[in-house]
XYZ file of C-alpha atoms in Angstrom:
87
model
C -0.038 0.003 0.008
C 1.437 3.538 -0.934
C 0.969 6.760 1.206
C 0.572 10.157 0.025
C 3.733 12.092 0.887
C 1.551 15.091 1.438
C -1.210 13.899 3.624
C -0.301 10.275 4.565
C -3.535 9.003 3.160
C -3.366 5.407 1.664
C -3.404 5.303 -2.184
C -4.972 2.093 -3.545
C -2.543 1.049 -6.243
C -0.681 -2.135 -7.062
C 2.825 -1.428 -6.410
C 3.919 -4.079 -9.128
C 1.646 -2.205 -11.626
C 3.037 1.224 -11.476
C 5.655 2.519 -13.924
C 8.345 5.289 -13.344
C 6.946 8.729 -14.522
C 3.232 7.504 -13.850
C 1.016 10.287 -12.379
C -1.155 9.222 -9.564
C -3.617 11.367 -7.725
C -4.243 11.166 -3.821
C -7.997 10.391 -3.097
C -7.770 12.711 -0.021
C -5.912 15.847 -0.734
C -6.159 15.586 -4.596
C -2.511 16.189 -4.886
C -0.796 14.888 -8.135
C 1.986 12.428 -7.323
C 4.601 11.244 -9.750
C 6.069 7.787 -9.482
C 9.816 8.648 -9.194
C 10.999 5.121 -8.409
C 9.524 1.711 -8.727
C 11.646 -0.670 -6.266
C 10.622 0.378 -3.809
C 7.932 2.827 -5.145
C 8.501 6.319 -4.296
C 6.165 9.181 -4.987
C 6.893 12.746 -5.311
C 4.278 15.513 -5.231
C 3.884 17.582 -8.527
C 3.819 21.133 -7.378
C 1.773 23.927 -9.446
C 3.358 26.458 -7.351
C 6.455 26.826 -9.396
C 4.270 27.663 -12.592
C 2.333 30.233 -10.553
C 5.527 31.725 -9.205
C 7.020 32.011 -12.899
C 3.655 33.775 -14.061
C 3.835 36.247 -11.091
C 7.384 37.061 -11.804
C 6.685 37.835 -15.304
C 3.693 40.067 -14.403
C 6.020 41.981 -11.750
C 8.551 42.601 -14.400
C 5.919 43.954 -17.058
C 4.724 46.285 -14.136
C 8.359 47.551 -13.551
C 8.905 48.085 -17.256
C 5.426 50.194 -17.525
C 6.582 52.242 -14.446
C 9.957 53.164 -16.063
C 8.350 54.100 -19.538
C 6.224 56.927 -18.136
C 5.836 59.250 -15.091
C 3.646 57.807 -12.375
C 0.574 59.790 -11.481
C 1.771 60.215 -7.911
C 4.896 62.042 -9.308
C 2.610 64.675 -11.194
C 0.514 65.236 -7.947
C 3.736 65.899 -6.007
C 4.839 68.351 -8.378
C 1.566 70.154 -8.534
C 1.729 70.530 -4.764
C 5.158 71.807 -4.874
C 4.135 74.489 -7.327
C 1.258 75.482 -5.001
C 3.612 75.936 -2.028
C 5.818 78.059 -4.089
C 3.084 80.565 -4.704
């Protein structure tokens, strides 16, 4: 009997039938698990967090590029306030 490395739930799979690289799903936490080794069977969770972090990093880079191309509205307000104080 195999156990989920995330939640320790039992995974009903015949250990002799699994192949390296096969993807299994935990019935309890629904985590996707890759068979990384067959004798003995070892399961590694497949994380979607890596893909999400890459997407967030790309979005942050795009936001930084937009800020560099033009003046931020906050900067214009600060300049207007400075002119008002001079008068």
